[in-house]
mmCIF file of C-alpha atoms and ligand atoms in Angstrom:
data_model
loop_
_atom_site.group_PDB
_atom_site.id
_atom_site.type_symbol
_atom_site.label_atom_id
_atom_site.label_comp_id
_atom_site.label_asym_id
_atom_site.label_seq_id
_atom_site.Cartn_x
_atom_site.Cartn_y
_atom_site.Cartn_z
ATOM 1 C CA MET V 3 31.924 -9.708 -5.068
ATOM 2 C CA LEU V 4 29.315 -8.209 -3.595
ATOM 3 C CA GLY V 5 26.635 -7.378 -6.215
ATOM 4 C CA PRO V 6 22.853 -6.956 -6.994
ATOM 5 C CA ARG V 7 21.209 -10.443 -7.017
ATOM 6 C CA SER V 8 17.716 -11.864 -9.332
ATOM 7 C CA GLN V 9 15.242 -12.670 -6.756
ATOM 8 C CA HIS V 10 12.873 -13.999 -9.292
ATOM 9 C CA HIS V 11 8.942 -13.614 -8.169
ATOM 10 C CA ALA V 12 5.672 -13.328 -10.162
ATOM 11 C CA GLY V 13 5.756 -9.548 -10.829
ATOM 12 C CA ARG V 14 9.161 -9.430 -11.951
ATOM 13 C CA LEU V 15 8.548 -12.519 -14.338
ATOM 14 C CA ALA V 16 5.577 -10.592 -15.573
ATOM 15 C CA ALA V 17 7.372 -7.635 -16.412
ATOM 16 C CA ARG V 18 10.162 -9.702 -18.671
ATOM 17 C CA ALA V 19 7.823 -11.222 -20.098
ATOM 18 C CA HIS V 20 6.537 -7.948 -21.339
ATOM 19 C CA ARG V 21 9.724 -6.604 -22.293
ATOM 20 C CA LEU V 22 10.600 -10.031 -24.410
ATOM 21 C CA SER V 23 7.177 -9.997 -26.100
ATOM 22 C CA GLY V 24 7.767 -6.607 -26.536
ATOM 23 C CA VAL V 25 11.059 -6.656 -28.514
ATOM 24 C CA LEU V 26 9.831 -9.600 -30.596
ATOM 25 C CA LEU V 27 6.937 -7.884 -31.683
ATOM 26 C CA ALA V 28 9.456 -4.947 -32.749
ATOM 27 C CA VAL V 29 11.330 -7.294 -34.666
ATOM 28 C CA PHE V 30 8.025 -8.878 -36.225
ATOM 29 C CA LEU V 31 6.791 -5.570 -37.034
ATOM 30 C CA PRO V 32 8.937 -5.126 -40.569
ATOM 31 C CA PHE V 33 7.302 -8.204 -41.756
ATOM 32 C CA HIS V 34 3.477 -7.528 -40.702
ATOM 33 C CA PHE V 35 4.008 -3.865 -42.732
ATOM 34 C CA LEU V 36 5.490 -5.305 -45.817
ATOM 35 C CA ALA V 37 2.541 -7.881 -45.835
ATOM 36 C CA LEU V 38 0.131 -4.617 -45.587
ATOM 37 C CA GLY V 39 2.303 -3.203 -48.493
ATOM 38 C CA LEU V 40 2.472 -5.756 -50.714
ATOM 39 C CA ALA V 41 -1.816 -6.016 -50.252
ATOM 40 C CA LEU V 42 -1.483 -2.313 -51.441
ATOM 41 C CA GLU V 43 0.384 -2.812 -54.550
ATOM 42 C CA GLY V 44 -1.419 -5.726 -55.877
ATOM 43 C CA ALA V 45 -3.470 -9.180 -55.507
ATOM 44 C CA GLU V 46 -1.167 -10.656 -57.415
ATOM 45 C CA ARG V 47 1.905 -10.307 -54.565
ATOM 46 C CA LEU V 48 -0.245 -10.350 -51.853
ATOM 47 C CA ASP V 49 -1.553 -13.496 -53.043
ATOM 48 C CA GLY V 50 2.433 -14.996 -53.320
ATOM 49 C CA PHE V 51 3.026 -14.206 -49.401
ATOM 50 C CA LEU V 52 -0.404 -15.385 -48.087
ATOM 51 C CA ALA V 53 0.799 -18.775 -49.985
ATOM 52 C CA TRP V 54 4.043 -18.790 -48.319
ATOM 53 C CA SER V 55 2.456 -17.829 -45.126
ATOM 54 C CA ASP V 56 0.411 -20.761 -45.410
ATOM 55 C CA GLN V 57 2.810 -23.078 -44.719
ATOM 56 C CA PRO V 58 3.234 -24.801 -41.365
ATOM 57 C CA LEU V 59 6.266 -23.096 -40.140
ATOM 58 C CA VAL V 60 4.943 -19.883 -40.853
ATOM 59 C CA LYS V 61 1.863 -20.881 -39.197
ATOM 60 C CA ILE V 62 3.454 -21.919 -36.190
ATOM 61 C CA ALA V 63 5.422 -18.430 -35.891
ATOM 62 C CA GLU V 64 2.155 -16.693 -36.616
ATOM 63 C CA TRP V 65 0.958 -18.448 -33.878
ATOM 64 C CA GLY V 66 3.864 -17.841 -31.748
ATOM 65 C CA LEU V 67 3.052 -13.712 -32.629
ATOM 66 C CA VAL V 68 -0.196 -14.070 -31.943
ATOM 67 C CA THR V 69 0.507 -15.279 -28.344
ATOM 68 C CA LEU V 70 3.391 -12.722 -28.101
ATOM 69 C CA LEU V 71 0.815 -10.357 -28.841
ATOM 70 C CA SER V 72 -1.878 -11.448 -26.716
ATOM 71 C CA VAL V 73 1.227 -11.739 -23.756
ATOM 72 C CA HIS V 74 2.196 -7.845 -24.469
ATOM 73 C CA LEU V 75 -1.079 -6.591 -24.344
ATOM 74 C CA LEU V 76 -2.124 -7.939 -21.449
ATOM 75 C CA ALA V 77 0.750 -7.104 -19.508
ATOM 76 C CA GLY V 78 0.740 -3.976 -21.039
ATOM 77 C CA LEU V 79 -2.980 -3.484 -19.421
ATOM 78 C CA ARG V 80 -2.143 -4.558 -16.559
ATOM 79 C CA VAL V 81 0.835 -2.164 -16.148
ATOM 80 C CA LEU V 82 -1.791 0.365 -16.800
ATOM 81 C CA ALA V 83 -4.192 -1.098 -14.207
ATOM 82 C CA LEU V 84 -1.361 -0.739 -11.933
ATOM 83 C CA GLU V 85 -0.597 2.697 -12.411
ATOM 84 C CA PHE V 86 -4.282 4.014 -12.793
ATOM 85 C CA LEU V 87 -6.272 1.690 -10.955
ATOM 86 C CA PRO V 88 -6.983 1.718 -6.674
ATOM 87 C CA TRP V 89 -5.866 -1.926 -6.141
ATOM 88 C CA ARG V 90 -4.296 -3.589 -3.365
ATOM 89 C CA ASP V 91 -3.877 -7.292 -3.228
ATOM 90 C CA ALA V 92 -4.661 -8.240 -6.961
ATOM 91 C CA ARG V 93 -1.484 -8.461 -8.733
ATOM 92 C CA LYS V 94 -0.608 -11.881 -8.817
ATOM 93 C CA SER V 95 -4.016 -13.028 -9.744
ATOM 94 C CA TRP V 96 -4.272 -10.470 -12.460
ATOM 95 C CA ILE V 97 -0.662 -11.648 -14.004
ATOM 96 C CA THR V 98 -2.227 -15.460 -13.829
ATOM 97 C CA ALA V 99 -5.509 -14.268 -15.392
ATOM 98 C CA GLY V 100 -3.703 -12.832 -18.040
ATOM 99 C CA GLY V 101 -1.087 -15.601 -18.391
ATOM 100 C CA VAL V 102 -4.515 -18.068 -19.350
ATOM 101 C CA ILE V 103 -5.997 -15.395 -21.775
ATOM 102 C CA ALA V 104 -2.852 -15.169 -23.645
ATOM 103 C CA ALA V 105 -2.331 -18.763 -23.499
ATOM 104 C CA ALA V 106 -6.229 -19.265 -24.467
ATOM 105 C CA THR V 107 -5.771 -16.823 -27.492
ATOM 106 C CA GLY V 108 -2.839 -18.550 -28.608
ATOM 107 C CA LEU V 109 -4.611 -21.832 -28.551
ATOM 108 C CA VAL V 110 -7.812 -20.430 -30.114
ATOM 109 C CA PHE V 111 -5.392 -19.026 -33.322
ATOM 110 C CA LEU V 112 -4.047 -22.630 -33.377
ATOM 111 C CA ALA V 113 -6.726 -24.200 -33.695
ATOM 112 C CA SER V 114 -8.545 -21.934 -36.165
ATOM 113 C CA ALA V 115 -5.136 -22.101 -38.285
ATOM 114 C CA LEU V 116 -5.261 -26.097 -38.505
ATOM 115 C CA ALA V 117 -8.828 -26.493 -39.124
ATOM 116 C CA MET H 11 32.970 -30.757 13.534
ATOM 117 C CA SER H 12 32.342 -34.604 12.851
ATOM 118 C CA ASP H 13 28.674 -34.953 12.176
ATOM 119 C CA THR H 14 28.376 -32.957 9.299
ATOM 120 C CA GLU H 15 24.732 -33.678 8.582
ATOM 121 C CA ASN H 16 24.161 -31.652 11.970
ATOM 122 C CA THR H 17 26.098 -28.955 10.850
ATOM 123 C CA LEU H 18 25.832 -26.114 8.504
ATOM 124 C CA GLN H 19 28.135 -24.205 6.059
ATOM 125 C CA VAL H 20 28.040 -20.811 6.579
ATOM 126 C CA ARG H 21 29.337 -18.343 4.046
ATOM 127 C CA VAL H 22 29.538 -14.764 5.915
ATOM 128 C CA TRP H 23 30.644 -11.576 3.907
ATOM 129 C CA ARG H 24 33.850 -10.507 5.612
ATOM 130 C CA GLY H 25 34.962 -6.588 5.783
ATOM 131 C CA GLY H 26 33.778 -3.867 3.694
ATOM 132 C CA GLU H 27 32.373 -3.288 -0.025
ATOM 133 C CA ASP H 28 35.128 -5.400 -1.127
ATOM 134 C CA GLY H 29 35.838 -7.769 1.324
ATOM 135 C CA LYS H 30 35.099 -11.788 0.903
ATOM 136 C CA PHE H 31 33.260 -14.552 1.957
ATOM 137 C CA GLN H 32 34.664 -16.588 5.011
ATOM 138 C CA ALA H 33 33.601 -20.167 5.927
ATOM 139 C CA PHE H 34 32.450 -21.253 9.251
ATOM 140 C CA ALA H 35 31.122 -24.608 10.394
ATOM 141 C CA VAL H 36 27.851 -24.365 12.722
ATOM 142 C CA PRO H 37 25.686 -27.071 14.880
ATOM 143 C CA ARG H 38 22.316 -27.065 13.642
ATOM 144 C CA ARG H 39 19.516 -26.854 16.230
ATOM 145 C CA GLU H 40 15.878 -27.212 16.044
ATOM 146 C CA HIS H 41 13.957 -24.074 15.128
ATOM 147 C CA GLN H 42 16.850 -21.984 14.576
ATOM 148 C CA THR H 43 17.322 -18.668 13.441
ATOM 149 C CA VAL H 44 19.757 -16.865 10.737
ATOM 150 C CA LEU H 45 20.165 -14.821 13.520
ATOM 151 C CA ASP H 46 20.990 -17.556 16.341
ATOM 152 C CA VAL H 47 23.524 -18.472 13.613
ATOM 153 C CA VAL H 48 25.263 -14.997 13.430
ATOM 154 C CA THR H 49 25.326 -15.041 17.159
ATOM 155 C CA TYR H 50 26.884 -18.406 17.711
ATOM 156 C CA ILE H 51 29.799 -17.507 15.175
ATOM 157 C CA GLN H 52 30.372 -14.573 16.747
ATOM 158 C CA ARG H 53 30.413 -15.564 20.388
ATOM 159 C CA GLU H 54 31.822 -18.935 19.316
ATOM 160 C CA LEU H 55 34.013 -18.500 16.462
ATOM 161 C CA ASP H 56 34.957 -15.320 15.728
ATOM 162 C CA PRO H 57 34.474 -12.513 18.118
ATOM 163 C CA THR H 58 35.116 -9.630 15.541
ATOM 164 C CA LEU H 59 32.148 -10.107 13.333
ATOM 165 C CA ALA H 60 29.963 -7.027 12.759
ATOM 166 C CA TYR H 61 26.399 -7.545 12.906
ATOM 167 C CA ARG H 62 23.255 -5.952 14.371
ATOM 168 C CA PHE H 63 20.695 -6.620 16.059
ATOM 169 C CA ALA H 64 18.493 -5.429 19.058
ATOM 170 C CA CYS H 65 14.856 -6.947 19.694
ATOM 171 C CA ARG H 66 14.877 -10.496 18.369
ATOM 172 C CA VAL H 67 11.439 -10.304 17.967
ATOM 173 C CA GLY H 68 10.879 -8.681 14.771
ATOM 174 C CA MET H 69 10.069 -5.396 16.175
ATOM 175 C CA CYS H 70 12.930 -2.713 15.614
ATOM 176 C CA GLY H 71 14.299 -3.524 11.755
ATOM 177 C CA SER H 72 17.496 -3.730 12.714
ATOM 178 C CA CYS H 73 18.591 -7.205 11.793
ATOM 179 C CA GLY H 74 18.415 -7.055 7.926
ATOM 180 C CA MET H 75 20.704 -9.051 5.734
ATOM 181 C CA THR H 76 20.777 -10.707 2.696
ATOM 182 C CA VAL H 77 20.730 -14.313 3.000
ATOM 183 C CA ASN H 78 20.683 -17.160 0.400
ATOM 184 C CA GLY H 79 20.569 -13.956 -2.131
ATOM 185 C CA ARG H 80 17.508 -12.624 -0.517
ATOM 186 C CA PRO H 81 16.592 -9.801 1.650
ATOM 187 C CA ARG H 82 15.223 -10.719 5.014
ATOM 188 C CA TRP H 83 14.681 -10.186 8.578
ATOM 189 C CA THR H 84 17.250 -12.764 10.372
ATOM 190 C CA CYS H 85 15.706 -12.662 13.484
ATOM 191 C CA ARG H 86 12.666 -14.132 12.433
ATOM 192 C CA THR H 87 14.037 -16.568 9.643
ATOM 193 C CA HIS H 88 14.335 -20.035 10.144
ATOM 194 C CA VAL H 89 17.443 -21.532 8.891
ATOM 195 C CA ASP H 90 15.128 -24.627 6.666
ATOM 196 C CA THR H 91 13.165 -21.238 5.133
ATOM 197 C CA ALA H 92 16.384 -19.478 4.105
ATOM 198 C CA THR H 93 18.049 -22.388 3.173
ATOM 199 C CA GLY H 94 15.423 -24.340 1.487
ATOM 200 C CA GLY H 95 16.351 -27.186 2.933
ATOM 201 C CA SER H 96 20.219 -27.651 1.850
ATOM 202 C CA ASP H 97 22.970 -27.221 4.288
ATOM 203 C CA VAL H 98 24.744 -24.360 3.029
ATOM 204 C CA LEU H 99 23.883 -20.460 4.535
ATOM 205 C CA GLU H 100 25.461 -17.685 2.758
ATOM 206 C CA LEU H 101 24.800 -14.141 4.401
ATOM 207 C CA GLU H 102 25.973 -10.727 3.320
ATOM 208 C CA PRO H 103 25.139 -6.940 4.237
ATOM 209 C CA LEU H 104 22.344 -5.964 2.686
ATOM 210 C CA ARG H 105 22.398 -4.681 -1.103
ATOM 211 C CA SER H 106 22.102 -0.968 -2.041
ATOM 212 C CA LEU H 107 23.587 0.646 1.514
ATOM 213 C CA PRO H 108 27.282 1.361 2.084
ATOM 214 C CA VAL H 109 28.971 -1.778 4.208
ATOM 215 C CA ILE H 110 30.463 -0.572 7.534
ATOM 216 C CA ARG H 111 31.928 -3.926 7.862
ATOM 217 C CA ASP H 112 30.837 -7.855 7.260
ATOM 218 C CA LEU H 113 27.010 -7.952 7.992
ATOM 219 C CA ALA H 114 26.597 -4.706 9.133
ATOM 220 C CA THR H 115 25.504 -1.439 6.725
ATOM 221 C CA ASP H 116 24.921 2.074 7.038
ATOM 222 C CA MET H 117 21.614 3.339 7.150
ATOM 223 C CA THR H 118 22.167 6.878 6.965
ATOM 224 C CA PRO H 119 21.096 6.788 3.216
ATOM 225 C CA PHE H 120 17.831 5.238 4.009
ATOM 226 C CA PHE H 121 16.611 7.552 6.844
ATOM 227 C CA GLU H 122 17.950 10.434 4.663
ATOM 228 C CA LYS H 123 15.455 9.485 1.909
ATOM 229 C CA TRP H 124 12.817 8.801 4.261
ATOM 230 C CA GLN H 125 12.975 12.307 5.228
ATOM 231 C CA LYS H 126 13.699 13.727 1.819
ATOM 232 C CA ALA H 127 9.893 11.865 1.047
ATOM 233 C CA GLN H 128 8.801 13.987 4.121
ATOM 234 C CA GLY H 129 8.083 10.924 6.011
ATOM 235 C CA ARG H 130 7.146 12.735 9.181
ATOM 236 C CA ALA H 131 4.441 14.264 10.654
ATOM 237 C CA THR H 132 3.219 17.941 10.598
ATOM 238 C CA GLY H 133 0.934 18.593 13.575
ATOM 239 C CA THR H 134 -1.716 21.322 13.315
ATOM 240 C CA ARG H 135 -3.163 20.981 16.821
ATOM 241 C CA SER H 136 -1.520 21.827 20.491
ATOM 242 C CA ARG H 137 -1.795 20.091 24.027
ATOM 243 C CA ALA H 138 -4.934 22.838 24.262
ATOM 244 C CA ASP H 139 -6.956 21.292 21.444
ATOM 245 C CA ASP H 140 -9.393 18.524 21.584
ATOM 246 C CA THR H 141 -8.065 14.962 19.924
ATOM 247 C CA HIS H 142 -8.224 15.054 16.292
ATOM 248 C CA ARG H 143 -11.430 12.424 15.758
ATOM 249 C CA VAL H 144 -10.336 10.139 12.978
ATOM 250 C CA ASP H 145 -12.992 7.654 11.573
ATOM 251 C CA PRO H 146 -11.318 4.291 11.549
ATOM 252 C CA ALA H 147 -13.693 3.016 8.811
ATOM 253 C CA SER H 148 -13.024 5.879 6.471
ATOM 254 C CA PRO H 149 -11.286 4.584 3.427
ATOM 255 C CA ARG H 150 -8.401 6.950 3.919
ATOM 256 C CA ARG H 151 -7.433 5.637 7.546
ATOM 257 C CA GLN H 152 -8.039 2.230 6.051
ATOM 258 C CA ALA H 153 -5.394 2.883 3.363
ATOM 259 C CA ALA H 154 -2.922 3.849 6.101
ATOM 260 C CA ASP H 155 -3.643 1.295 9.079
ATOM 261 C CA ALA H 156 -2.646 -1.154 5.865
ATOM 262 C CA ALA H 157 0.492 0.572 5.333
ATOM 263 C CA ILE H 158 1.471 1.653 8.759
ATOM 264 C CA GLU H 159 3.257 -0.935 10.799
ATOM 265 C CA CYS H 160 6.828 -0.444 8.801
ATOM 266 C CA ILE H 161 9.523 -1.551 11.211
ATOM 267 C CA ASN H 162 12.313 0.288 9.275
ATOM 268 C CA CYS H 163 14.309 -2.794 8.467
ATOM 269 C CA GLY H 164 15.213 -1.581 4.830
ATOM 270 C CA VAL H 165 14.381 -5.342 3.357
ATOM 271 C CA CYS H 166 12.501 -3.286 0.802
ATOM 272 C CA TYR H 167 14.776 -0.953 0.006
ATOM 273 C CA ALA H 168 17.721 -3.567 -0.389
ATOM 274 C CA ALA H 169 14.993 -5.733 -2.565
ATOM 275 C CA CYS H 170 14.202 -2.635 -5.014
ATOM 276 C CA ASP H 171 15.742 -2.804 -8.545
ATOM 277 C CA VAL H 172 14.963 1.050 -8.965
ATOM 278 C CA VAL H 173 17.352 2.252 -5.952
ATOM 279 C CA ALA H 174 20.273 -0.492 -6.681
ATOM 280 C CA SER H 175 20.130 1.135 -10.205
ATOM 281 C CA ASP H 176 18.799 4.815 -9.769
ATOM 282 C CA PRO H 177 20.863 5.906 -6.768
ATOM 283 C CA ASP H 178 18.327 9.094 -6.544
ATOM 284 C CA TYR H 179 14.982 6.842 -5.818
ATOM 285 C CA LEU H 180 13.726 7.395 -2.536
ATOM 286 C CA GLY H 181 12.899 3.829 -2.148
ATOM 287 C CA PRO H 182 9.635 2.275 -1.305
ATOM 288 C CA ALA H 183 9.907 2.104 2.283
ATOM 289 C CA ALA H 184 9.923 5.909 2.186
ATOM 290 C CA LEU H 185 7.490 6.357 0.227
ATOM 291 C CA ASN H 186 5.273 3.847 1.673
ATOM 292 C CA ARG H 187 5.621 6.511 4.909
ATOM 293 C CA ALA H 188 4.780 9.260 2.798
ATOM 294 C CA TRP H 189 1.434 7.309 1.353
ATOM 295 C CA THR H 190 0.365 6.847 5.179
ATOM 296 C CA LEU H 191 0.684 10.690 5.962
ATOM 297 C CA VAL H 192 -1.030 11.951 2.681
ATOM 298 C CA ASN H 193 -3.931 9.296 3.929
ATOM 299 C CA ASP H 194 -3.916 10.670 7.652
ATOM 300 C CA ASP H 195 -6.492 13.203 8.503
ATOM 301 C CA ARG H 196 -4.353 14.575 11.331
ATOM 302 C CA GLU H 197 -1.297 15.624 9.035
ATOM 303 C CA GLY H 198 -1.159 19.140 8.522
ATOM 304 C CA ASP H 199 1.311 19.230 5.202
ATOM 305 C CA ARG H 200 -0.259 16.701 2.962
ATOM 306 C CA LYS H 201 0.317 18.784 -0.253
ATOM 307 C CA GLY H 202 3.884 19.220 0.692
ATOM 308 C CA VAL H 203 4.122 15.291 1.343
ATOM 309 C CA LEU H 204 2.794 14.544 -1.910
ATOM 310 C CA ALA H 205 5.025 16.991 -3.821
ATOM 311 C CA ALA H 206 7.797 15.825 -1.687
ATOM 312 C CA ALA H 207 7.588 12.103 -2.840
ATOM 313 C CA THR H 208 6.410 12.944 -6.494
ATOM 314 C CA ALA H 209 9.982 14.987 -7.221
ATOM 315 C CA GLY H 210 12.608 13.837 -9.103
ATOM 316 C CA GLY H 211 13.587 10.468 -7.504
ATOM 317 C CA GLY H 212 9.942 9.710 -6.167
ATOM 318 C CA CYS H 213 7.301 7.648 -6.652
ATOM 319 C CA HIS H 214 7.268 8.102 -10.806
ATOM 320 C CA SER H 215 10.454 6.370 -10.957
ATOM 321 C CA CYS H 216 8.915 3.048 -9.540
ATOM 322 C CA HIS H 217 8.525 0.096 -11.880
ATOM 323 C CA SER H 218 5.562 -1.576 -10.595
ATOM 324 C CA HIS H 219 7.406 -4.951 -10.296
ATOM 325 C CA GLY H 220 6.596 -5.684 -6.413
ATOM 326 C CA SER H 221 9.961 -7.035 -5.648
ATOM 327 C CA CYS H 222 9.583 -4.756 -2.102
ATOM 328 C CA THR H 223 5.659 -6.474 -1.270
ATOM 329 C CA GLU H 224 7.554 -9.865 -2.176
ATOM 330 C CA HIS H 225 10.312 -9.198 0.379
ATOM 331 C CA CYS H 226 8.733 -6.834 3.334
ATOM 332 C CA PRO H 227 8.537 -9.551 6.140
ATOM 333 C CA VAL H 228 5.907 -7.931 8.054
ATOM 334 C CA GLU H 229 3.897 -8.461 4.408
ATOM 335 C CA LEU H 230 2.958 -4.481 4.156
ATOM 336 C CA ASN H 231 2.331 -3.639 0.269
ATOM 337 C CA PRO H 232 4.761 -0.297 -0.348
ATOM 338 C CA SER H 233 4.110 -0.984 -4.238
ATOM 339 C CA ALA H 234 0.387 -0.191 -3.632
ATOM 340 C CA GLY H 235 1.554 2.900 -1.323
ATOM 341 C CA VAL H 236 3.369 3.910 -3.958
ATOM 342 C CA ALA H 237 0.911 3.414 -7.110
ATOM 343 C CA GLY H 238 -1.575 5.648 -4.990
ATOM 344 C CA LEU H 239 1.464 8.205 -4.900
ATOM 345 C CA LYS H 240 1.620 7.988 -8.705
ATOM 346 C CA ARG H 241 -2.669 8.013 -8.811
ATOM 347 C CA LEU H 242 -2.949 10.903 -6.318
ATOM 348 C CA SER H 243 -0.010 13.222 -7.973
ATOM 349 C CA LEU H 244 -1.865 12.793 -11.521
ATOM 350 C CA LEU H 245 -4.907 13.577 -10.006
ATOM 351 C CA ALA H 246 -3.281 16.896 -8.989
ATOM 352 C CA MET H 247 -1.991 17.720 -11.646
ATOM 353 C CA VAL H 248 -4.887 17.100 -13.714
ATOM 354 C CA GLY H 249 -6.670 19.190 -11.504
ATOM 355 C CA GLY H 250 -4.017 21.835 -11.455
ATOM 356 C CA LYS H 251 -2.831 21.640 -7.839
ATOM 357 C CA VAL H 252 1.011 21.026 -8.561
HETATM 358 C C1 HEM Q 328 -1.473 -4.213 -28.438
HETATM 359 C C2 HEM Q 328 -1.194 -3.214 -27.980
HETATM 360 C C3 HEM Q 328 0.012 -2.443 -27.116
HETATM 361 C C4 HEM Q 328 -0.214 -2.224 -25.836
HETATM 362 C C5 HEM Q 328 -1.755 -2.137 -24.926
HETATM 363 C C6 HEM Q 328 1.196 -1.902 -25.108
HETATM 364 C C7 HEM Q 328 1.412 -1.311 -23.757
HETATM 365 C C8 HEM Q 328 2.440 -1.200 -23.141
HETATM 366 C C9 HEM Q 328 2.656 -0.450 -22.452
HETATM 367 C C10 HEM Q 328 1.898 0.023 -21.390
HETATM 368 C C11 HEM Q 328 4.042 -0.725 -21.904
HETATM 369 C C12 HEM Q 328 4.385 -0.027 -20.699
HETATM 370 C C13 HEM Q 328 5.153 -0.929 -19.873
HETATM 371 C C14 HEM Q 328 5.946 -0.413 -18.224
HETATM 372 O O1 HEM Q 328 6.180 0.606 -18.518
HETATM 373 O O2 HEM Q 328 6.220 -1.162 -17.643
HETATM 374 C C15 HEM Q 328 4.700 -1.054 -23.229
HETATM 375 C C16 HEM Q 328 6.050 -1.422 -23.174
HETATM 376 C C17 HEM Q 328 6.671 -1.632 -24.692
HETATM 377 N N1 HEM Q 328 5.846 -2.107 -25.690
HETATM 378 FE FE1 HEM Q 328 4.119 -2.318 -26.028
HETATM 379 N N2 HEM Q 328 1.674 -1.989 -25.913
HETATM 380 C C18 HEM Q 328 1.136 -2.864 -27.279
HETATM 381 C C19 HEM Q 328 1.889 -2.896 -28.417
HETATM 382 C C20 HEM Q 328 3.370 -3.158 -28.711
HETATM 383 C C21 HEM Q 328 3.591 -3.432 -30.465
HETATM 384 C C22 HEM Q 328 3.407 -3.488 -31.650
HETATM 385 C C23 HEM Q 328 5.013 -3.472 -29.832
HETATM 386 C C24 HEM Q 328 6.378 -3.731 -30.788
HETATM 387 C C25 HEM Q 328 6.906 -2.634 -31.562
HETATM 388 C C26 HEM Q 328 5.123 -2.838 -28.233
HETATM 389 C C27 HEM Q 328 7.183 -2.896 -28.029
HETATM 390 C C28 HEM Q 328 6.614 -2.614 -26.774
HETATM 391 C C29 HEM Q 328 8.505 -2.513 -26.166
HETATM 392 C C30 HEM Q 328 9.446 -3.234 -26.659
HETATM 393 C C31 HEM Q 328 8.123 -2.034 -24.565
HETATM 394 C C32 HEM Q 328 9.170 -1.525 -23.511
HETATM 395 C C33 HEM Q 328 9.756 -2.531 -22.613
HETATM 396 C C34 HEM Q 328 10.451 -2.349 -21.723
HETATM 397 O O3 HEM Q 328 10.315 -1.701 -21.140
HETATM 398 O O4 HEM Q 328 10.181 -3.683 -20.692
HETATM 399 N N3 HEM Q 328 4.383 -2.849 -28.036
HETATM 400 N N4 HEM Q 328 4.031 -1.620 -24.214
HETATM 401 S S1 SF4 Q 329 7.812 -1.888 -6.686
HETATM 402 FE FE1 SF4 Q 329 8.624 0.197 -7.092
HETATM 403 S S2 SF4 Q 329 9.561 0.676 -4.884
HETATM 404 FE FE2 SF4 Q 329 8.661 -1.335 -4.667
HETATM 405 S S3 SF4 Q 329 10.607 -2.845 -5.388
HETATM 406 FE FE3 SF4 Q 329 9.601 -1.961 -7.267
HETATM 407 S S4 SF4 Q 329 10.338 -0.313 -7.955
HETATM 408 FE FE4 SF4 Q 329 10.752 -0.902 -6.037
HETATM 409 S S1 SF4 Q 330 8.093 -1.550 4.485
HETATM 410 FE FE1 SF4 Q 330 8.381 -3.672 5.081
HETATM 411 S S2 SF4 Q 330 10.197 -4.495 4.203
HETATM 412 FE FE2 SF4 Q 330 10.582 -1.976 3.806
HETATM 413 S S3 SF4 Q 330 11.061 -1.081 5.781
HETATM 414 FE FE3 SF4 Q 330 8.939 -1.297 6.130
HETATM 415 S S4 SF4 Q 330 8.839 -3.424 7.384
HETATM 416 FE FE4 SF4 Q 330 10.947 -2.971 6.593
HETATM 417 S S1 FES Q 331 16.614 -7.855 15.793
HETATM 418 FE FE1 FES Q 331 14.590 -6.898 15.824
HETATM 419 S S2 FES Q 331 13.692 -6.999 14.136
HETATM 420 FE FE2 FES Q 331 15.128 -8.532 14.198
#
């Protein structure tokens, strides 16, 4: 059958990472609001939540979220730059730079969480 | 075919949209291009094979096909490049265009969209006038020059995911042409071109993933041109000129 084929390249993979990180962030957001809501309700319940969130597994999940957010933020900024800045050949270096910064952000978070 | 090491296994699309692959064995040659393989099949194995080419040197833009899943110009693509070293070559017509038969597509929609994007020059002077002088160093001329060498091969059109999913999208080549015109001092209807390139199915349908730029065989950057049209149209809107 004739059909669309995928031809992967950096631009497409960046878009895919942007979408995936956006969707995963959307899944996480209710929990974030839960934490904020608990903070409003009182220190005791928040402390309970914070204690729960101090477990290693939760820390790892938080690391994932921080990384996701920086991936998504940088990919979003890249899209905005593509749309609004005059550019010609910077497409791929932006993707590389975004990937490096997002990974670095994740590592900094991990380092401070484990410290 | 005795020596399989020097034989290429070629799967060629036969028939229309609902056709199927047919297998051929083609002798390997040094520096063999994909178009050489297709020509060999037609001359030596099956004269009914339909395909299109003219110049064989990357000028005419008529030899575009899908080669191992990727849209390419076949006259300037070496078999080694296309197969990545394996001995299997899979040839299909360019996607997103109606299939006439085998490897030949109907390019009519491609050129119709070219016109819909107003991808044609509107003159302002007659032969009685002096030549229109353009400064080759001006930024607008440089933007036009960087995008002008399109050979109309349709490779970017076949590579574009938006073209594949939205039949109304004008596509990278037509919009790239519009981008050269809005940057051309000699163009008599730049507003008209921008309006045509911005209307429904125009530049704002592009998602900037850059598959066109990735695949353009003459290394143009249609994605940058489409982004340029988006910026110009926004500026025109903000400036109340649309
Ligand atoms: C941190 C600040 C954020 C920025 C700068 C940002 C930026 C963007 C931009 C520019 C797009 C459009 C992408 C495109 O059209 O190609 C986008 C898409 C999206 N964003 Fe965000 N965003 C941010 C936060 C979030 C958050 C917190 C969520 C989760 C709730 C989210 C979920 C999404 C989703 C699901 C998409 C659609 C992706 C797609 O169409 O592939 N974003 N974002
Ligand atoms: S950047 Fe725009 S025109 Fe180019 S392939 Fe992607 S959607 Fe199509
Ligand atoms: S822009 Fe490039 S890929 Fe597209 S039609 Fe022109 S030469 Fe072919
Ligand atoms: S045959 Fe003319 S470009 Fe390939």
